[in-house]
Short mmCIF file of C-alpha atoms and ligand atoms in Angstrom, two decimals:
data_model
loop_
_atom_site.label_atom_id
_atom_site.label_comp_id
_atom_site.label_asym_id
_atom_site.label_seq_id
_atom_site.Cartn_x
_atom_site.Cartn_y
_atom_site.Cartn_z
CA UNK A 1 0.07 0.04 -0.01
CA UNK A 2 1.65 3.31 -0.93
CA UNK A 3 0.53 5.11 2.28
CA UNK A 4 2.54 2.41 4.20
CA UNK A 5 5.47 2.88 1.84
CA UNK A 6 5.43 6.51 2.63
CA UNK A 7 5.62 5.68 6.27
CA UNK A 8 8.61 3.37 5.77
CA UNK A 9 10.39 6.01 3.69
CA UNK A 10 9.97 8.60 6.49
CA UNK A 11 11.17 6.32 9.14
CA UNK A 12 14.21 5.48 7.02
CA UNK A 13 15.39 9.03 7.18
CA UNK A 14 13.24 11.00 9.76
CA UNK A 15 15.67 13.76 10.25
CA UNK A 16 16.00 14.36 6.45
CA UNK A 17 12.13 14.29 6.42
CA UNK A 18 12.06 16.85 9.37
CA UNK A 19 14.62 19.27 7.49
CA UNK A 20 12.51 19.00 4.20
CA UNK A 21 9.34 19.67 6.02
CA UNK A 22 10.50 22.64 8.00
CA UNK A 23 11.89 24.20 4.79
CA UNK A 24 8.62 23.75 2.84
CA UNK A 25 6.11 24.50 5.72
CA UNK A 26 8.15 27.33 7.36
CA UNK A 27 7.11 25.79 10.72
CA UNK A 28 9.12 25.56 13.98
CA UNK A 29 9.99 22.12 15.08
CA UNK A 30 9.68 20.94 18.67
CA UNK A 31 11.15 17.69 19.76
CA UNK A 32 9.25 15.25 22.17
CA UNK A 33 10.36 11.89 23.78
CA UNK A 34 7.13 10.52 24.71
CA UNK A 35 3.39 10.84 24.36
CA UNK A 36 3.11 12.72 27.80
CA UNK A 37 4.39 15.74 25.84
CA UNK A 38 1.07 17.09 24.75
CA UNK A 39 1.62 17.64 20.98
CA UNK A 40 -1.91 19.43 20.71
CA UNK A 41 -0.32 22.49 22.22
CA UNK A 42 2.52 22.28 19.89
CA UNK A 43 0.31 21.84 16.78
CA UNK A 44 -1.92 24.81 18.18
CA UNK A 45 1.03 27.09 18.40
CA UNK A 46 1.63 26.48 14.65
CA UNK A 47 4.69 24.30 15.15
CA UNK A 48 5.38 20.72 14.37
CA UNK A 49 5.80 18.01 17.08
CA UNK A 50 8.73 15.69 16.19
CA UNK A 51 9.22 12.31 18.05
CA UNK A 52 12.89 11.72 18.76
CA UNK A 53 13.88 8.07 18.69
CA UNK A 54 17.57 8.51 17.91
CA UNK A 55 18.96 6.87 14.80
CA UNK A 56 21.03 4.12 16.48
CA UNK A 57 24.31 5.82 15.85
CA UNK A 58 27.09 4.37 18.19
CA UNK A 59 27.26 6.61 21.23
CA UNK A 60 30.52 8.49 21.40
CA UNK A 61 29.75 12.06 22.32
CA UNK A 62 26.88 10.96 24.62
CA UNK A 63 29.17 8.63 26.51
CA UNK A 64 30.90 11.45 28.48
CA UNK A 65 27.49 12.70 29.72
CA UNK A 66 25.67 9.46 30.46
CA UNK A 67 26.16 6.58 32.81
CA UNK A 68 26.72 3.21 31.15
CA UNK A 69 23.34 2.12 32.42
CA UNK A 70 21.14 4.55 30.42
CA UNK A 71 18.63 3.18 28.00
CA UNK A 72 19.56 3.22 24.33
CA UNK A 73 16.70 5.53 23.42
CA UNK A 74 18.16 8.49 25.68
CA UNK A 75 21.73 7.58 24.54
CA UNK A 76 20.81 7.58 20.80
CA UNK A 77 18.85 10.89 21.37
CA UNK A 78 21.64 12.76 22.83
CA UNK A 79 24.29 11.32 20.59
CA UNK A 80 22.26 12.73 17.61
CA UNK A 81 21.83 16.09 19.31
CA UNK A 82 25.51 16.46 20.28
CA UNK A 83 26.36 15.34 16.85
CA UNK A 84 24.54 18.00 15.29
CA UNK A 85 21.91 15.78 13.62
CA UNK A 86 19.07 17.65 15.37
CA UNK A 87 19.96 21.05 14.40
CA UNK A 88 16.65 21.42 12.74
CA UNK A 89 14.83 21.62 16.17
CA UNK A 90 13.71 24.93 17.49
CA UNK A 91 13.06 23.36 20.98
CA UNK A 92 12.58 20.36 23.07
CA UNK A 93 9.94 19.31 25.48
CA UNK A 94 10.82 17.00 28.43
CA UNK A 95 7.83 15.48 30.23
CA UNK A 96 8.41 14.47 33.86
CA UNK A 97 8.36 10.69 33.28
CA UNK A 98 11.30 8.41 34.10
CA UNK A 99 14.41 9.23 35.96
CA UNK A 100 16.44 8.90 32.81
CA UNK A 101 14.53 11.60 30.92
CA UNK A 102 14.57 13.76 33.82
CA UNK A 103 18.45 13.56 33.88
CA UNK A 104 18.45 13.85 30.13
CA UNK A 105 16.54 17.16 30.46
CA UNK A 106 19.35 18.65 32.60
CA UNK A 107 22.15 17.17 30.27
CA UNK A 108 20.26 18.60 27.34
CA UNK A 109 19.81 22.01 28.70
CA UNK A 110 23.64 22.44 29.78
CA UNK A 111 24.97 20.98 26.58
CA UNK A 112 22.80 21.22 23.49
CA UNK A 113 22.49 24.80 22.26
CA UNK A 114 20.33 26.88 19.97
CA UNK A 115 17.10 25.15 21.10
CA UNK A 116 14.53 26.31 23.80
CA UNK A 117 14.08 23.67 26.39
CA UNK A 118 10.73 23.12 28.30
CA UNK A 119 10.09 20.81 31.31
CA UNK A 120 6.63 19.64 31.86
CA UNK A 121 6.43 18.37 35.41
CA UNK A 122 3.33 16.22 35.13
CA UNK A 123 2.05 14.52 38.39
CA UNK A 124 3.05 10.78 38.88
CA UNK A 125 0.01 9.59 40.71
CA UNK A 126 -2.95 10.36 38.49
CA UNK A 127 -6.11 9.29 40.40
CA UNK A 128 -6.58 11.90 43.12
CA UNK A 129 -8.44 15.16 43.06
CA UNK A 130 -5.17 17.18 43.68
CA UNK A 131 -3.56 15.48 40.71
CA UNK A 132 -6.50 16.54 38.70
CA UNK A 133 -6.23 20.28 39.73
CA UNK A 134 -2.30 20.13 39.47
CA UNK A 135 -2.38 18.52 36.02
CA UNK A 136 -4.75 21.23 34.70
CA UNK A 137 -2.50 23.89 36.12
CA UNK A 138 0.81 22.28 34.76
CA UNK A 139 -0.60 22.14 31.34
CA UNK A 140 -2.15 25.78 31.29
CA UNK A 141 1.40 26.98 32.35
CA UNK A 142 2.97 24.97 29.69
CA UNK A 143 0.56 26.54 27.15
CA UNK A 144 1.83 30.05 28.14
CA UNK A 145 5.51 28.88 28.28
CA UNK A 146 5.36 27.23 24.96
CA UNK A 147 3.57 30.16 23.34
CA UNK A 148 6.18 32.60 24.85
CA UNK A 149 9.02 30.52 23.23
CA UNK A 150 7.19 30.43 20.00
CA UNK A 151 6.16 33.80 19.95
CA UNK A 152 2.49 33.21 19.69
CA UNK A 153 -0.60 33.09 21.93
CA UNK A 154 -2.34 29.78 21.76
CA UNK A 155 -5.85 30.26 21.43
CA UNK A 156 -8.77 27.85 22.41
CA UNK A 157 -9.80 27.68 18.86
CA UNK A 158 -6.44 26.75 17.67
CA UNK A 159 -6.41 24.07 20.50
CA UNK A 160 -9.69 22.70 19.50
CA UNK A 161 -8.58 22.32 15.84
CA UNK A 162 -5.44 20.47 16.99
CA UNK A 163 -7.26 18.14 19.31
CA UNK A 164 -9.71 17.26 16.39
CA UNK A 165 -6.66 16.54 14.11
CA UNK A 166 -4.84 14.31 16.69
CA UNK A 167 -8.33 12.64 17.53
CA UNK A 168 -8.44 11.84 13.68
CA UNK A 169 -5.15 10.07 13.87
CA UNK A 170 -6.12 8.37 17.15
CA UNK A 171 -9.41 7.18 15.77
CA UNK A 172 -7.87 5.72 12.71
CA UNK A 173 -5.08 3.94 14.39
CA UNK A 174 -7.63 2.53 16.83
CA UNK A 175 -9.65 1.13 14.00
CA UNK A 176 -6.65 -0.45 12.24
CA UNK A 177 -5.47 -1.96 15.68
CA UNK A 178 -8.85 -3.31 16.08
CA UNK A 179 -8.64 -5.08 12.71
CA UNK A 180 -5.34 -6.70 13.87
CA UNK A 181 -7.45 -8.54 16.55
CA UNK A 182 -10.53 -9.35 14.47
CA UNK A 183 -8.61 -10.23 11.22
CA UNK A 184 -5.05 -10.96 12.11
CA UNK A 185 -2.83 -10.96 8.99
CA UNK A 186 -4.77 -7.93 7.47
CA UNK A 187 -1.74 -5.78 7.84
CA UNK A 188 1.79 -7.00 8.72
CA UNK A 189 2.89 -5.97 12.19
CA UNK A 190 5.87 -4.19 10.93
CA UNK A 191 3.61 -2.18 8.84
CA UNK A 192 1.32 -1.19 11.73
CA UNK A 193 4.19 -0.34 13.76
CA UNK A 194 5.53 1.99 10.92
CA UNK A 195 2.11 3.61 10.84
CA UNK A 196 2.11 4.33 14.42
CA UNK A 197 5.79 5.64 14.55
CA UNK A 198 5.51 7.71 11.16
CA UNK A 199 2.54 9.47 12.50
CA UNK A 200 4.60 10.68 15.48
CA UNK A 201 7.10 12.35 12.87
CA UNK A 202 5.20 13.44 9.81
CA UNK A 203 3.17 16.39 9.07
CA UNK A 204 -0.07 15.65 11.20
CA UNK A 205 -2.51 16.80 8.53
CA UNK A 206 -0.99 14.28 6.25
CA UNK A 207 -0.72 11.81 9.08
CA UNK A 208 -4.34 12.04 9.69
CA UNK A 209 -5.44 11.70 5.96
CA UNK A 210 -3.00 8.77 5.67
CA UNK A 211 -4.16 6.58 8.51
CA UNK A 212 -7.70 7.21 7.77
CA UNK A 213 -7.11 5.96 4.12
CA UNK A 214 -5.27 2.91 5.46
CA UNK A 215 -8.23 2.21 7.86
CA UNK A 216 -10.78 2.63 5.05
CA UNK A 217 -8.98 0.39 2.64
CA UNK A 218 -8.34 -2.20 5.33
CA UNK A 219 -11.89 -2.39 6.30
CA UNK A 220 -12.94 -2.93 2.68
CA UNK A 221 -10.55 -5.72 2.28
CA UNK A 222 -12.38 -8.98 2.97
CA UNK A 223 -10.93 -11.30 5.63
CA UNK A 224 -7.19 -11.57 6.90
CA UNK A 225 -4.51 -13.81 5.62
CA UNK A 226 -3.39 -15.23 8.85
CA UNK A 227 -3.98 -18.96 9.22
CA UNK A 228 -6.27 -19.91 12.23
CA UNK A 229 -3.24 -22.02 13.40
CA UNK A 230 -1.28 -18.83 14.10
CA UNK A 231 -0.69 -18.24 17.80
CA UNK A 232 -2.26 -14.97 18.83
CA UNK A 233 0.07 -12.85 20.94
CA UNK A 234 0.26 -9.44 22.73
CA UNK A 235 3.55 -7.38 22.63
CA UNK A 236 3.98 -5.39 25.88
CA UNK A 237 6.82 -3.07 26.90
CA UNK A 238 8.18 0.37 26.23
CA UNK A 239 9.43 2.30 22.96
CA UNK A 240 9.70 -0.36 20.09
CA UNK A 241 11.63 0.94 17.38
CA UNK A 242 12.50 -2.38 15.94
CA UNK A 243 9.60 -3.47 13.52
CA UNK A 244 11.67 -6.60 12.70
CA UNK A 245 10.42 -8.13 16.04
CA UNK A 246 7.04 -8.40 14.41
CA UNK A 247 8.49 -10.11 11.36
CA UNK A 248 10.39 -12.76 13.38
CA UNK A 249 7.18 -13.38 15.38
CA UNK A 250 5.14 -13.83 12.16
CA UNK A 251 7.84 -16.00 10.44
CA UNK A 252 7.68 -18.68 13.32
CA UNK A 253 3.89 -18.88 13.33
CA UNK A 254 2.66 -16.09 15.52
CA UNK A 255 0.80 -12.91 14.96
CA UNK A 256 0.51 -9.82 17.13
CA UNK A 257 -3.24 -9.21 17.95
CA UNK A 258 -2.67 -6.50 20.44
CA UNK A 259 -0.23 -4.44 22.35
CA UNK A 260 0.68 -2.39 25.29
CA UNK A 261 3.61 -0.45 23.85
CA UNK A 262 4.67 3.22 24.19
CA UNK A 263 5.07 2.95 20.33
CA UNK A 264 1.64 1.22 20.09
CA UNK A 265 -1.63 1.29 21.34
CA UNK A 266 -0.95 3.19 24.50
CA UNK A 267 0.36 5.99 22.52
CA UNK A 268 -3.02 6.61 20.64
CA UNK A 269 -5.69 5.14 23.24
CA UNK A 270 -8.47 7.19 24.24
CA UNK A 271 -9.93 10.38 22.47
CA UNK A 272 -9.94 13.91 23.85
CA UNK A 273 -13.47 15.29 24.45
CA UNK A 274 -14.03 17.93 21.66
CA UNK A 275 -16.67 19.54 23.50
CA UNK A 276 -15.11 20.28 26.74
CA UNK A 277 -12.76 23.06 27.75
CA UNK A 278 -9.66 22.01 25.56
CA UNK A 279 -6.83 22.35 28.15
CA UNK A 280 -8.98 20.38 30.69
CA UNK A 281 -9.95 17.92 28.06
CA UNK A 282 -6.14 17.12 27.37
CA UNK A 283 -5.70 16.67 31.09
CA UNK A 284 -8.55 14.28 31.25
CA UNK A 285 -7.32 11.96 28.55
CA UNK A 286 -3.87 11.80 30.32
CA UNK A 287 -5.75 10.80 33.53
CA UNK A 288 -7.78 8.33 32.04
CA UNK A 289 -5.99 6.64 29.17
CA UNK A 290 -4.07 3.32 29.88
CA UNK A 291 -1.16 3.95 32.06
CA UNK A 292 2.52 3.20 31.46
CA UNK A 293 5.05 2.26 34.44
CA UNK A 294 6.15 5.84 34.87
CA UNK A 295 2.48 6.82 36.04
CA UNK A 296 0.48 5.47 38.90
CA UNK A 297 -3.17 4.81 39.24
CA UNK A 298 -3.50 2.11 41.83
CA UNK A 299 -1.15 -0.94 42.48
CA UNK A 300 -2.70 -3.41 40.12
CA UNK A 301 -3.97 -1.25 37.31
CA UNK A 302 -1.28 -2.25 34.76
CA UNK A 303 -1.45 -5.92 35.42
CA UNK A 304 -5.24 -5.93 35.20
CA UNK A 305 -5.16 -3.95 32.01
CA UNK A 306 -2.73 -6.55 30.34
CA UNK A 307 -4.78 -9.55 31.58
CA UNK A 308 -8.03 -7.90 30.16
CA UNK A 309 -6.20 -7.11 26.86
CA UNK A 310 -4.93 -10.63 26.45
CA UNK A 311 -8.46 -12.14 27.32
CA UNK A 312 -10.32 -9.57 24.96
CA UNK A 313 -7.92 -10.42 22.13
CA UNK A 314 -8.15 -14.10 22.97
CA UNK A 315 -4.33 -14.16 22.95
CA UNK A 316 -2.53 -17.40 23.81
CA UNK A 317 0.54 -15.58 25.37
CA UNK A 318 2.40 -12.30 25.88
CA UNK A 319 5.88 -11.30 24.79
CA UNK A 320 7.37 -8.73 26.90
CA UNK A 321 9.67 -6.35 24.80
CA UNK A 322 12.05 -4.86 27.16
CA UNK A 323 14.54 -2.13 26.53
CA UNK A 324 17.81 -2.80 28.33
CA UNK A 325 18.32 -0.29 31.39
CA UNK A 326 14.70 0.69 31.16
CA UNK A 327 13.94 0.80 34.67
CA UNK A 328 10.31 1.51 34.78
CA UNK A 329 9.38 -1.43 32.54
CA UNK A 330 11.98 -3.76 34.30
CA UNK A 331 10.45 -2.84 37.57
CA UNK A 332 6.90 -3.61 36.36
CA UNK A 333 7.88 -7.01 34.54
CA UNK A 334 7.96 -9.29 37.59
CA UNK A 335 4.49 -8.36 38.81
CA UNK A 336 2.95 -8.29 35.34
CA UNK A 337 4.50 -11.75 34.68
CA UNK A 338 2.93 -13.01 37.94
CA UNK A 339 -0.32 -11.62 37.31
CA UNK A 340 -0.36 -13.20 33.80
CA UNK A 341 0.73 -16.61 35.46
CA UNK A 342 -2.15 -16.39 37.90
CA UNK A 343 -4.57 -15.79 34.92
CA UNK A 344 -3.05 -18.92 33.15
CA UNK A 345 -1.49 -16.68 30.34
CA UNK A 346 1.98 -17.67 29.48
CA UNK A 347 4.60 -15.03 28.84
CA UNK A 348 8.22 -14.62 27.85
CA UNK A 349 10.50 -11.63 27.96
CA UNK A 350 13.13 -10.42 25.40
CA UNK A 351 15.53 -7.61 26.49
CA UNK A 352 17.04 -5.74 23.66
CA UNK A 353 19.53 -2.73 23.43
CA UNK A 354 19.54 -0.49 20.22
CA UNK A 355 18.96 -3.41 17.93
CA UNK A 356 17.40 -6.94 18.00
CA UNK A 357 19.77 -10.04 19.20
CA UNK A 358 21.05 -12.16 16.38
CA UNK A 359 18.14 -13.32 14.39
CA UNK A 360 18.63 -16.94 14.85
CA UNK A 361 18.68 -16.65 18.76
CA UNK A 362 15.49 -14.55 18.80
CA UNK A 363 13.76 -17.10 16.32
CA UNK A 364 14.59 -19.96 18.26
CA UNK A 365 13.18 -18.45 21.52
CA UNK A 366 9.99 -17.35 19.86
CA UNK A 367 9.63 -20.79 18.09
CA UNK A 368 10.06 -22.59 21.60
CA UNK A 369 7.57 -20.08 23.15
CA UNK A 370 4.84 -20.57 20.36
CA UNK A 371 5.20 -24.32 20.54
CA UNK A 372 4.66 -24.13 24.18
CA UNK A 373 1.26 -22.13 24.16
S1 SF4 B 1 7.08 4.25 29.58
FE1 SF4 B 1 5.81 6.03 29.81
S2 SF4 B 1 7.08 7.69 30.29
FE2 SF4 B 1 8.44 6.09 29.30
S3 SF4 B 1 8.33 6.42 27.14
FE3 SF4 B 1 6.66 5.04 27.62
S4 SF4 B 1 4.81 6.36 27.66
FE4 SF4 B 1 6.49 7.60 28.12
S1 SF4 B 2 10.78 4.97 29.88
FE1 SF4 B 2 12.48 3.47 29.52
S2 SF4 B 2 12.97 3.70 27.38
FE2 SF4 B 2 11.90 5.31 27.95
S3 SF4 B 2 13.26 7.00 28.30
FE3 SF4 B 2 12.75 6.08 30.29
S4 SF4 B 2 14.30 4.36 30.63
FE4 SF4 B 2 14.46 5.01 28.52
#
């Protein structure tokens, strides 16, 4: 499908795309690291939110600023910034999430020049009355600060348009993800991953049209190609910038029917109420959407979500995709695995750094897991 080819092309050279898009559109570019950076404000300010994944360049410059036990996402992003590959960025937003991102924020502020720097200290605990007020206040303050840095006033009307635009992307990705569960094989997992990640990088107007076209076309396509013998699996973990993992799973007889990933369903789950006061509506989505390990809403919510997802999708097992040195996901993993065990759902974990382990090794482990379930 040509729309999916377009996504793969953007992901093959995201920085080249960003430079071209900036030159053509004249928009300021604002880097983000996580979906807790509210891109609706950036779009409403007339700028472009650009998700930084890092290009996987070997860390040389970043080594002198980071401990050896930092995740490859942060290491790669800093390496690209220090190596001058992110000079197209006019600013970067650091949401208060994991410790590593918080420390990266300090290192970035002190060492990466020519680009504004905003911290967004969101609450960690999301389910209290005080968190509700605090979150709304923090977002309103961010709105003013971002507008100040970009030299604009972010109006409610612009914010409403940005919410409508990002809701179109979320809505279409939700439809596509739903098809993965209902008709596995309709779309390759690596293509789904490309759609989600490219939509975090490309012009959001184009992204909305593109993902809607893909959703329409897939819904028109009768049936899926996956054999009923394929083992239905859930992928759970953090930032997954390695679409090959889907390919290996598919090659050994599995199919991913749902996910709980930062670069998957968790990033687009939950629409923002378009009728409510816009900043409050953005805050409400953050409070209510499926949580990640950097946020809290009760001790067992993540485990309950994962068990519910596996049951809803009739999955035979869960594969945890863990980025090496990603503490939030590593801390949650034993508890999640135990909850799955109690629910009778088998699981396995793969830990990767900036690239997948040797293909044969991963293939053998997935084959053994799929045979077992
Ligand atoms: S785990 Fe949470 S904080 Fe970390 S990248 Fe994912 S969504 Fe963001
Ligand atoms: S949540 Fe994990 S992968 Fe994401 S920045 Fe933090 S440590 Fe790295």
